[in-house]
């Protein structure tokens, strides 16, 4: 069963509008969830910075302590002689590194605790939004809800509120929006550090994500252009699955011998659903593959310059 794409049809709401709408709805329906998401941002930035800072801190403490213990010897000579020998310098290094590791441990525990509580709150938020959707459907006029456009829109809204393959668009949009803020802060932090080594590397790190944006946009355009046939097939498949389980329909199914026909239609719709899933998975794989290639080139160039 094949469907034609909608040529030239663009979403009537932009990604930015959807992000602001999702954040506004979360502020009204689950403000505690948004607070925890905002709290995760500085914690994630600090932990990313700590991974770079910790080795430098340890090396700095060892070399400075060794230089102080040498009493005038060069750092290289002290290291060749056996390293740090001053107990006071050793205690200072242990205290400094220990406090830093304690801060990292507390930040990690707080981030994980926020994530655990957030998962529970987001599940509750998803149920609340699902109830709003059901209430809206019940309040619609019968002749309005019977229109194909309305039922397709209702089906797409249900898909946005369901959890599938660990993804739930209703709460993922605010989460990814704040993750974008986290990435921008990390870019500003590490970009400022790398700019002291070579400004050209910062330019390359800035242009590299353009490939990721292009690939992600190509996937989103394809996903949006095929939303109608996917929603229509999902709605029909859901009907075929639920109808035989309806006690009121059993008599008609048995009297008219419709069991074989139901199986045939179910097989056709299921095959179409699997085909759409394969197409989406393959396109996601291509987009992710391009993303990983850019990350490999970007990080490889950064490490090559720094080394």
CSV table of N, CA and C in Angstrom, one decimal, residues 48-201:
chain,number,residue,atom,x,y,z
A,48,UNK,N,30.9,18.4,32.6
A,48,UNK,CA,31.6,18.4,31.3
A,48,UNK,C,33.0,19.2,31.5
A,49,UNK,N,32.9,20.3,32.2
A,49,UNK,CA,34.1,21.1,32.5
A,49,UNK,C,35.1,20.3,33.4
A,50,UNK,N,34.5,19.6,34.4
A,50,UNK,CA,35.3,18.9,35.4
A,50,UNK,C,36.2,17.8,34.7
A,51,UNK,N,35.7,17.2,33.6
A,51,UNK,CA,36.4,16.2,32.9
A,51,UNK,C,37.7,16.7,32.3
A,52,UNK,N,37.7,18.0,31.9
A,52,UNK,CA,38.8,18.6,31.4
A,52,UNK,C,39.7,19.2,32.5
A,53,UNK,N,39.1,19.7,33.5
A,53,UNK,CA,39.8,20.4,34.6
A,53,UNK,C,40.6,19.5,35.5
A,54,UNK,N,40.0,18.3,35.8
A,54,UNK,CA,40.6,17.4,36.7
A,54,UNK,C,42.0,17.0,36.4
A,55,UNK,N,42.3,16.5,35.1
A,55,UNK,CA,43.7,16.1,34.8
A,55,UNK,C,44.7,17.3,34.9
A,56,UNK,N,44.2,18.5,34.5
A,56,UNK,CA,45.1,19.7,34.6
A,56,UNK,C,45.3,20.0,36.1
A,57,UNK,N,44.3,19.9,36.9
A,57,UNK,CA,44.5,20.2,38.3
A,57,UNK,C,45.5,19.2,39.0
A,58,UNK,N,45.4,17.9,38.7
A,58,UNK,CA,46.3,16.9,39.3
A,58,UNK,C,47.7,17.2,38.8
A,59,UNK,N,47.9,17.4,37.5
A,59,UNK,CA,49.3,17.7,37.0
A,59,UNK,C,49.8,19.0,37.6
A,60,UNK,N,49.0,20.0,37.7
A,60,UNK,CA,49.4,21.3,38.3
A,60,UNK,C,49.8,21.1,39.7
A,61,UNK,N,49.1,20.4,40.5
A,61,UNK,CA,49.4,20.2,41.9
A,61,UNK,C,50.7,19.4,42.1
A,62,UNK,N,50.9,18.4,41.2
A,62,UNK,CA,52.1,17.5,41.3
A,62,UNK,C,53.3,18.3,41.0
A,63,UNK,N,53.3,19.1,39.9
A,63,UNK,CA,54.4,19.8,39.4
A,63,UNK,C,54.7,21.0,40.3
A,64,UNK,N,53.7,21.7,40.8
A,64,UNK,CA,54.0,22.8,41.7
A,64,UNK,C,54.5,22.3,43.0
A,65,UNK,N,54.0,21.2,43.5
A,65,UNK,CA,54.5,20.7,44.8
A,65,UNK,C,55.9,20.1,44.6
A,66,UNK,N,56.2,19.6,43.5
A,66,UNK,CA,57.5,19.1,43.3
A,66,UNK,C,58.5,20.2,43.2
A,67,UNK,N,58.1,21.3,42.5
A,67,UNK,CA,59.0,22.4,42.4
A,67,UNK,C,59.3,23.1,43.8
A,68,UNK,N,58.2,23.1,44.6
A,68,UNK,CA,58.4,23.7,46.0
A,68,UNK,C,59.3,22.8,46.8
A,69,UNK,N,59.2,21.5,46.6
A,69,UNK,CA,60.0,20.6,47.4
A,69,UNK,C,61.4,20.6,47.0
A,70,UNK,N,61.7,21.0,45.8
A,70,UNK,CA,63.1,20.9,45.3
A,70,UNK,C,63.9,22.0,45.8
A,71,UNK,N,63.3,23.1,46.3
A,71,UNK,CA,64.1,24.2,46.9
A,71,UNK,C,65.0,24.9,45.9
A,72,UNK,N,64.5,25.1,44.7
A,72,UNK,CA,65.3,25.8,43.7
A,72,UNK,C,65.5,24.9,42.5
A,73,UNK,N,65.3,23.6,42.6
A,73,UNK,CA,65.5,22.7,41.4
A,73,UNK,C,64.4,22.9,40.4
A,74,UNK,N,64.6,22.7,39.2
A,74,UNK,CA,63.6,22.8,38.2
A,74,UNK,C,62.6,21.7,38.3
A,75,UNK,N,61.4,21.9,37.8
A,75,UNK,CA,60.3,20.8,37.9
A,75,UNK,C,60.8,19.5,37.2
A,76,UNK,N,61.5,19.6,36.1
A,76,UNK,CA,61.9,18.4,35.4
A,76,UNK,C,62.9,17.6,36.2
A,77,UNK,N,63.8,18.4,36.9
A,77,UNK,CA,64.8,17.7,37.7
A,77,UNK,C,64.1,17.0,38.9
A,78,UNK,N,63.1,17.7,39.5
A,78,UNK,CA,62.4,17.0,40.7
A,78,UNK,C,61.7,15.8,40.2
A,79,UNK,N,61.0,15.9,39.1
A,79,UNK,CA,60.3,14.7,38.6
A,79,UNK,C,61.2,13.6,38.3
A,80,UNK,N,62.4,13.9,37.7
A,80,UNK,CA,63.4,12.8,37.5
A,80,UNK,C,63.9,12.2,38.8
A,81,UNK,N,63.9,13.0,39.8
A,81,UNK,CA,64.5,12.6,41.1
A,81,UNK,C,63.5,11.8,41.9
A,82,UNK,N,62.2,11.8,41.5
A,82,UNK,CA,61.3,10.9,42.2
A,82,UNK,C,60.0,11.6,42.5
A,83,UNK,N,59.8,12.9,42.1
A,83,UNK,CA,58.5,13.6,42.3
A,83,UNK,C,58.4,14.3,43.6
A,84,UNK,N,57.2,14.5,44.1
A,84,UNK,CA,56.9,15.3,45.2
A,84,UNK,C,57.4,14.7,46.5
A,85,UNK,N,58.2,15.5,47.2
A,85,UNK,CA,58.8,15.0,48.5
A,85,UNK,C,58.4,15.8,49.7
A,86,UNK,N,57.7,17.0,49.5
A,86,UNK,CA,57.3,17.9,50.6
A,86,UNK,C,56.0,17.4,51.1
A,87,UNK,N,55.9,17.0,52.4
A,87,UNK,CA,54.6,16.5,53.0
A,87,UNK,C,53.5,17.6,52.9
A,88,UNK,N,53.9,18.8,53.2
A,88,UNK,CA,52.9,19.9,53.2
A,88,UNK,C,52.3,20.1,51.8
A,89,UNK,N,53.2,20.0,50.8
A,89,UNK,CA,52.7,20.1,49.4
A,89,UNK,C,51.8,18.9,49.0
A,90,UNK,N,52.2,17.7,49.5
A,90,UNK,CA,51.4,16.5,49.3
A,90,UNK,C,50.0,16.7,49.9
A,91,UNK,N,49.9,17.2,51.1
A,91,UNK,CA,48.7,17.4,51.8
A,91,UNK,C,47.8,18.4,51.1
A,92,UNK,N,48.4,19.5,50.6
A,92,UNK,CA,47.7,20.5,49.8
A,92,UNK,C,47.1,19.9,48.6
A,93,UNK,N,47.9,19.1,47.9
A,93,UNK,CA,47.4,18.5,46.6
A,93,UNK,C,46.3,17.5,46.9
A,94,UNK,N,46.5,16.7,47.9
A,94,UNK,CA,45.4,15.8,48.2
A,94,UNK,C,44.1,16.5,48.6
A,95,UNK,N,44.2,17.6,49.4
A,95,UNK,CA,43.1,18.3,49.8
A,95,UNK,C,42.4,19.0,48.6
A,96,UNK,N,43.2,19.6,47.8
A,96,UNK,CA,42.6,20.3,46.6
A,96,UNK,C,41.9,19.3,45.7
A,97,UNK,N,42.6,18.2,45.3
A,97,UNK,CA,42.0,17.3,44.4
A,97,UNK,C,40.8,16.6,45.1
A,98,UNK,N,40.9,16.3,46.4
A,98,UNK,CA,39.8,15.6,47.1
A,98,UNK,C,38.6,16.5,47.1
A,99,UNK,N,38.7,17.8,47.4
A,99,UNK,CA,37.6,18.6,47.4
A,99,UNK,C,36.9,18.8,46.0
A,100,UNK,N,37.8,18.8,45.0
A,100,UNK,CA,37.3,18.8,43.6
A,100,UNK,C,36.5,17.6,43.3
A,101,UNK,N,37.0,16.4,43.7
A,101,UNK,CA,36.3,15.1,43.4
A,101,UNK,C,35.0,15.1,44.2
A,102,UNK,N,35.0,15.6,45.4
A,102,UNK,CA,33.8,15.6,46.2
A,102,UNK,C,32.7,16.5,45.5
A,103,UNK,N,33.1,17.6,45.0
A,103,UNK,CA,32.2,18.5,44.3
A,103,UNK,C,31.6,17.7,43.0
A,104,UNK,N,32.5,17.0,42.3
A,104,UNK,CA,32.0,16.2,41.2
A,104,UNK,C,31.1,15.1,41.6
A,105,UNK,N,31.4,14.5,42.7
A,105,UNK,CA,30.5,13.4,43.2
A,105,UNK,C,29.1,14.0,43.6
A,106,UNK,N,29.1,15.1,44.3
A,106,UNK,CA,27.8,15.7,44.7
A,106,UNK,C,27.0,16.1,43.5
A,107,UNK,N,27.7,16.7,42.5
A,107,UNK,CA,27.0,17.2,41.3
A,107,UNK,C,26.5,16.0,40.5
A,108,UNK,N,27.2,14.9,40.5
A,108,UNK,CA,26.7,13.7,39.8
A,108,UNK,C,25.5,13.1,40.5
A,109,UNK,N,25.6,13.0,41.8
A,109,UNK,CA,24.4,12.5,42.6
A,109,UNK,C,23.2,13.4,42.4
A,110,UNK,N,23.4,14.7,42.5
A,110,UNK,CA,22.3,15.6,42.3
A,110,UNK,C,21.7,15.5,40.9
A,111,UNK,N,22.5,15.4,39.9
A,111,UNK,CA,22.0,15.2,38.5
A,111,UNK,C,21.2,13.9,38.4
A,112,UNK,N,21.8,12.8,38.9
A,112,UNK,CA,21.0,11.5,38.8
A,112,UNK,C,19.7,11.6,39.6
A,113,UNK,N,19.7,12.2,40.7
A,113,UNK,CA,18.5,12.3,41.5
A,113,UNK,C,17.5,13.2,40.8
A,114,UNK,N,17.9,14.2,40.2
A,114,UNK,CA,17.0,15.1,39.4
A,114,UNK,C,16.4,14.2,38.2
A,115,UNK,N,17.3,13.4,37.6
A,115,UNK,CA,16.8,12.6,36.4
A,115,UNK,C,15.8,11.6,36.9
A,116,UNK,N,16.0,11.0,38.0
A,116,UNK,CA,15.0,10.0,38.5
A,116,UNK,C,13.7,10.6,38.9
A,117,UNK,N,13.7,11.7,39.6
A,117,UNK,CA,12.4,12.4,39.9
A,117,UNK,C,11.8,12.9,38.7
A,118,UNK,N,12.6,13.4,37.8
A,118,UNK,CA,12.0,14.0,36.5
A,118,UNK,C,11.3,12.9,35.7
A,119,UNK,N,11.8,11.7,35.7
A,119,UNK,CA,11.1,10.7,34.9
A,119,UNK,C,9.7,10.4,35.5
A,120,UNK,N,9.6,10.4,36.8
A,120,UNK,CA,8.3,10.2,37.4
A,120,UNK,C,7.3,11.4,37.1
A,121,UNK,N,7.8,12.6,37.2
A,121,UNK,CA,7.0,13.8,37.0
A,121,UNK,C,6.6,13.8,35.5
A,122,UNK,N,7.5,13.5,34.6
A,122,UNK,CA,7.1,13.5,33.2
A,122,UNK,C,6.1,12.5,32.8
A,123,UNK,N,6.1,11.3,33.5
A,123,UNK,CA,5.1,10.3,33.2
A,123,UNK,C,3.7,10.8,33.7
A,124,UNK,N,3.7,11.5,34.8
A,124,UNK,CA,2.5,12.1,35.3
A,124,UNK,C,2.0,13.2,34.3
A,125,UNK,N,2.9,14.0,33.9
A,125,UNK,CA,2.6,15.1,32.9
A,125,UNK,C,2.0,14.5,31.6
A,126,UNK,N,2.6,13.4,31.2
A,126,UNK,CA,2.1,12.7,30.0
A,126,UNK,C,0.6,12.2,30.1
A,127,UNK,N,0.3,11.7,31.3
A,127,UNK,CA,-1.0,11.2,31.6
A,127,UNK,C,-2.0,12.4,31.6
A,128,UNK,N,-1.6,13.5,32.2
A,128,UNK,CA,-2.4,14.7,32.3
A,128,UNK,C,-2.7,15.2,30.9
A,129,UNK,N,-1.7,15.3,30.0
A,129,UNK,CA,-1.9,15.8,28.7
A,129,UNK,C,-2.8,14.8,27.8
A,130,UNK,N,-2.6,13.5,28.1
A,130,UNK,CA,-3.4,12.5,27.4
A,130,UNK,C,-4.9,12.6,27.8
A,131,UNK,N,-5.1,12.9,29.1
A,131,UNK,CA,-6.5,13.2,29.6
A,131,UNK,C,-7.1,14.4,28.9
A,132,UNK,N,-6.3,15.4,28.7
A,132,UNK,CA,-6.8,16.6,28.0
A,132,UNK,C,-7.2,16.3,26.6
A,133,UNK,N,-6.4,15.5,26.0
A,133,UNK,CA,-6.7,15.1,24.6
A,133,UNK,C,-8.0,14.3,24.5
A,134,UNK,N,-8.2,13.4,25.4
A,134,UNK,CA,-9.4,12.6,25.5
A,134,UNK,C,-10.6,13.5,25.7
A,135,UNK,N,-10.5,14.4,26.7
A,135,UNK,CA,-11.6,15.4,27.0
A,135,UNK,C,-11.9,16.2,25.8
A,136,UNK,N,-10.9,16.6,25.0
A,136,UNK,CA,-11.1,17.4,23.8
A,136,UNK,C,-11.9,16.6,22.8
A,137,UNK,N,-11.5,15.4,22.7
A,137,UNK,CA,-12.2,14.5,21.7
A,137,UNK,C,-13.7,14.3,22.1
A,138,UNK,N,-13.9,14.2,23.4
A,138,UNK,CA,-15.3,14.0,23.9
A,138,UNK,C,-16.2,15.2,23.7
A,139,UNK,N,-15.5,16.4,23.7
A,139,UNK,CA,-16.3,17.6,23.6
A,139,UNK,C,-16.5,18.1,22.2
A,140,UNK,N,-15.9,17.4,21.2
A,140,UNK,CA,-16.1,17.7,19.8
A,140,UNK,C,-17.5,17.3,19.4
A,141,UNK,N,-18.0,18.0,18.4
A,141,UNK,CA,-19.3,17.6,17.8
A,141,UNK,C,-19.0,16.3,17.0
A,142,UNK,N,-20.0,15.5,17.0
A,142,UNK,CA,-19.9,14.2,16.3
A,142,UNK,C,-19.5,14.3,14.9
A,143,UNK,N,-20.2,15.3,14.2
A,143,UNK,CA,-19.9,15.4,12.7
A,143,UNK,C,-18.5,16.0,12.5
A,144,UNK,N,-18.0,16.7,13.5
A,144,UNK,CA,-16.6,17.3,13.4
A,144,UNK,C,-15.6,16.2,13.6
A,145,UNK,N,-15.8,15.3,14.6
A,145,UNK,CA,-14.8,14.3,14.9
A,145,UNK,C,-14.8,13.2,13.9
A,146,UNK,N,-15.9,13.0,13.2
A,146,UNK,CA,-16.0,12.0,12.1
A,146,UNK,C,-15.2,12.4,10.9
A,147,UNK,N,-14.8,13.6,10.7
A,147,UNK,CA,-14.1,14.0,9.6
A,147,UNK,C,-12.7,13.4,9.6
A,148,UNK,N,-12.2,13.0,8.5
A,148,UNK,CA,-10.9,12.3,8.4
A,148,UNK,C,-9.8,13.2,8.9
A,149,UNK,N,-9.9,14.5,8.6
A,149,UNK,CA,-8.8,15.5,9.0
A,149,UNK,C,-8.8,15.5,10.6
A,150,UNK,N,-9.9,15.5,11.2
A,150,UNK,CA,-10.0,15.6,12.7
A,150,UNK,C,-9.4,14.3,13.3
A,151,UNK,N,-9.8,13.2,12.7
A,151,UNK,CA,-9.3,11.9,13.3
A,151,UNK,C,-7.8,11.7,13.0
A,152,UNK,N,-7.3,12.2,11.9
A,152,UNK,CA,-5.9,12.1,11.7
A,152,UNK,C,-5.1,13.0,12.6
A,153,UNK,N,-5.7,14.2,12.9
A,153,UNK,CA,-5.1,15.1,13.8
A,153,UNK,C,-5.1,14.6,15.2
A,154,UNK,N,-6.2,13.9,15.6
A,154,UNK,CA,-6.3,13.2,16.9
A,154,UNK,C,-5.2,12.1,17.0
A,155,UNK,N,-5.1,11.4,15.9
A,155,UNK,CA,-4.1,10.3,15.9
A,155,UNK,C,-2.7,10.8,16.1
A,156,UNK,N,-2.3,11.9,15.4
A,156,UNK,CA,-1.0,12.5,15.5
A,156,UNK,C,-0.8,13.0,17.0
A,157,UNK,N,-1.8,13.6,17.6
A,157,UNK,CA,-1.7,14.1,18.9
A,157,UNK,C,-1.5,12.9,19.9
A,158,UNK,N,-2.2,11.8,19.6
A,158,UNK,CA,-1.9,10.6,20.5
A,158,UNK,C,-0.5,10.1,20.4
A,159,UNK,N,0.0,10.1,19.2
A,159,UNK,CA,1.4,9.6,19.0
A,159,UNK,C,2.4,10.5,19.7
A,160,UNK,N,2.1,11.8,19.8
A,160,UNK,CA,3.0,12.8,20.5
A,160,UNK,C,2.9,12.6,22.0
A,161,UNK,N,1.9,12.0,22.5
A,161,UNK,CA,1.7,11.8,23.9
A,161,UNK,C,2.1,10.4,24.4
A,162,UNK,N,2.3,9.5,23.5
A,162,UNK,CA,2.7,8.1,23.8
A,162,UNK,C,4.2,8.0,23.9
A,163,UNK,N,4.6,7.0,24.7
A,163,UNK,CA,6.0,6.6,24.8
A,163,UNK,C,6.3,5.5,23.9
A,164,UNK,N,7.2,5.7,22.9
A,164,UNK,CA,7.6,4.7,21.9
A,164,UNK,C,9.1,4.7,21.8
A,165,UNK,N,9.7,3.5,22.0
A,165,UNK,CA,11.1,3.3,21.8
A,165,UNK,C,11.9,4.3,22.7
A,166,UNK,N,11.4,4.5,23.9
A,166,UNK,CA,12.0,5.4,24.8
A,166,UNK,C,11.9,6.9,24.5
A,167,UNK,N,11.1,7.2,23.5
A,167,UNK,CA,10.9,8.6,23.1
A,167,UNK,C,9.4,9.0,23.3
A,168,UNK,N,9.3,10.2,23.8
A,168,UNK,CA,7.9,10.8,23.9
A,168,UNK,C,8.0,12.3,23.6
A,169,UNK,N,7.5,12.6,22.4
A,169,UNK,CA,7.7,14.0,21.9
A,169,UNK,C,7.2,15.1,22.8
A,170,UNK,N,6.1,14.8,23.5
A,170,UNK,CA,5.5,15.8,24.4
A,170,UNK,C,6.5,16.3,25.4
A,171,UNK,N,7.3,15.5,26.0
A,171,UNK,CA,8.2,15.9,27.0
A,171,UNK,C,9.7,16.0,26.4
A,172,UNK,N,9.9,15.4,25.3
A,172,UNK,CA,11.3,15.4,24.7
A,172,UNK,C,11.6,16.8,24.1
A,173,UNK,N,10.5,17.5,23.6
A,173,UNK,CA,10.8,18.8,23.0
A,173,UNK,C,11.3,19.8,24.1
A,174,UNK,N,10.7,20.0,25.3
A,174,UNK,CA,11.3,20.8,26.3
A,174,UNK,C,12.7,20.4,26.7
A,175,UNK,N,12.8,19.0,26.9
A,175,UNK,CA,14.1,18.5,27.3
A,175,UNK,C,15.2,18.8,26.3
A,176,UNK,N,14.9,18.6,25.0
A,176,UNK,CA,15.9,18.8,24.0
A,176,UNK,C,16.2,20.3,23.8
A,177,UNK,N,15.2,21.2,24.1
A,177,UNK,CA,15.4,22.6,24.0
A,177,UNK,C,16.4,23.1,25.1
A,178,UNK,N,16.2,22.5,26.3
A,178,UNK,CA,17.2,22.9,27.3
A,178,UNK,C,18.5,22.2,27.1
A,179,UNK,N,18.5,21.0,26.5
A,179,UNK,CA,19.8,20.4,26.2
A,179,UNK,C,20.6,21.3,25.1
A,180,UNK,N,19.8,21.9,24.3
A,180,UNK,CA,20.5,22.9,23.3
A,180,UNK,C,21.1,24.0,24.1
A,181,UNK,N,20.4,24.5,25.1
A,181,UNK,CA,21.0,25.6,25.9
A,181,UNK,C,22.3,25.1,26.6
A,182,UNK,N,22.2,23.9,27.1
A,182,UNK,CA,23.4,23.3,27.7
A,182,UNK,C,24.6,23.2,26.7
A,183,UNK,N,24.3,22.8,25.5
A,183,UNK,CA,25.4,22.6,24.5
A,183,UNK,C,25.9,24.0,24.1
A,184,UNK,N,25.1,25.0,24.0
A,184,UNK,CA,25.6,26.4,23.7
A,184,UNK,C,26.5,26.9,24.8
A,185,UNK,N,26.1,26.6,26.1
A,185,UNK,CA,27.0,27.0,27.2
A,185,UNK,C,28.3,26.3,27.2
A,186,UNK,N,28.3,25.0,26.9
A,186,UNK,CA,29.5,24.2,26.8
A,186,UNK,C,30.4,24.7,25.6
A,187,UNK,N,29.7,25.0,24.5
A,187,UNK,CA,30.5,25.6,23.3
A,187,UNK,C,31.2,26.9,23.7
A,188,UNK,N,30.4,27.8,24.4
A,188,UNK,CA,31.0,29.1,24.8
A,188,UNK,C,32.2,28.8,25.7
A,189,UNK,N,32.1,27.9,26.7
A,189,UNK,CA,33.1,27.6,27.6
A,189,UNK,C,34.4,27.0,27.0
A,190,UNK,N,34.2,26.0,26.2
A,190,UNK,CA,35.3,25.3,25.6
A,190,UNK,C,35.8,26.0,24.4
A,191,UNK,N,35.0,26.7,23.7
A,191,UNK,CA,35.4,27.5,22.6
A,191,UNK,C,36.4,28.7,23.1
A,192,UNK,N,36.0,29.3,24.2
A,192,UNK,CA,36.9,30.3,24.7
A,192,UNK,C,38.3,29.7,25.1
A,193,UNK,N,38.3,28.5,25.6
A,193,UNK,CA,39.6,27.9,26.0
A,193,UNK,C,40.4,27.5,24.8
A,194,UNK,N,39.7,26.9,23.8
A,194,UNK,CA,40.4,26.5,22.6
A,194,UNK,C,40.9,27.7,21.7
A,195,UNK,N,40.2,28.8,21.8
A,195,UNK,CA,40.6,30.0,21.0
A,195,UNK,C,42.0,30.5,21.4
A,196,UNK,N,42.4,30.1,22.7
A,196,UNK,CA,43.8,30.5,23.0
A,196,UNK,C,44.8,29.7,22.3
A,197,UNK,N,44.4,28.5,21.9
A,197,UNK,CA,45.4,27.6,21.2
A,197,UNK,C,45.4,28.0,19.7
A,198,UNK,N,44.2,28.0,19.1
A,198,UNK,CA,44.2,28.3,17.7
A,198,UNK,C,42.7,28.8,17.3
A,199,UNK,N,42.6,30.0,16.9
A,199,UNK,CA,41.2,30.5,16.5
A,199,UNK,C,40.6,29.8,15.4
A,200,UNK,N,41.4,29.2,14.5
A,200,UNK,CA,40.9,28.5,13.3
A,200,UNK,C,40.1,27.2,13.7
A,201,UNK,N,40.6,26.6,14.8
A,201,UNK,CA,39.9,25.4,15.3
A,201,UNK,C,38.5,25.8,15.7
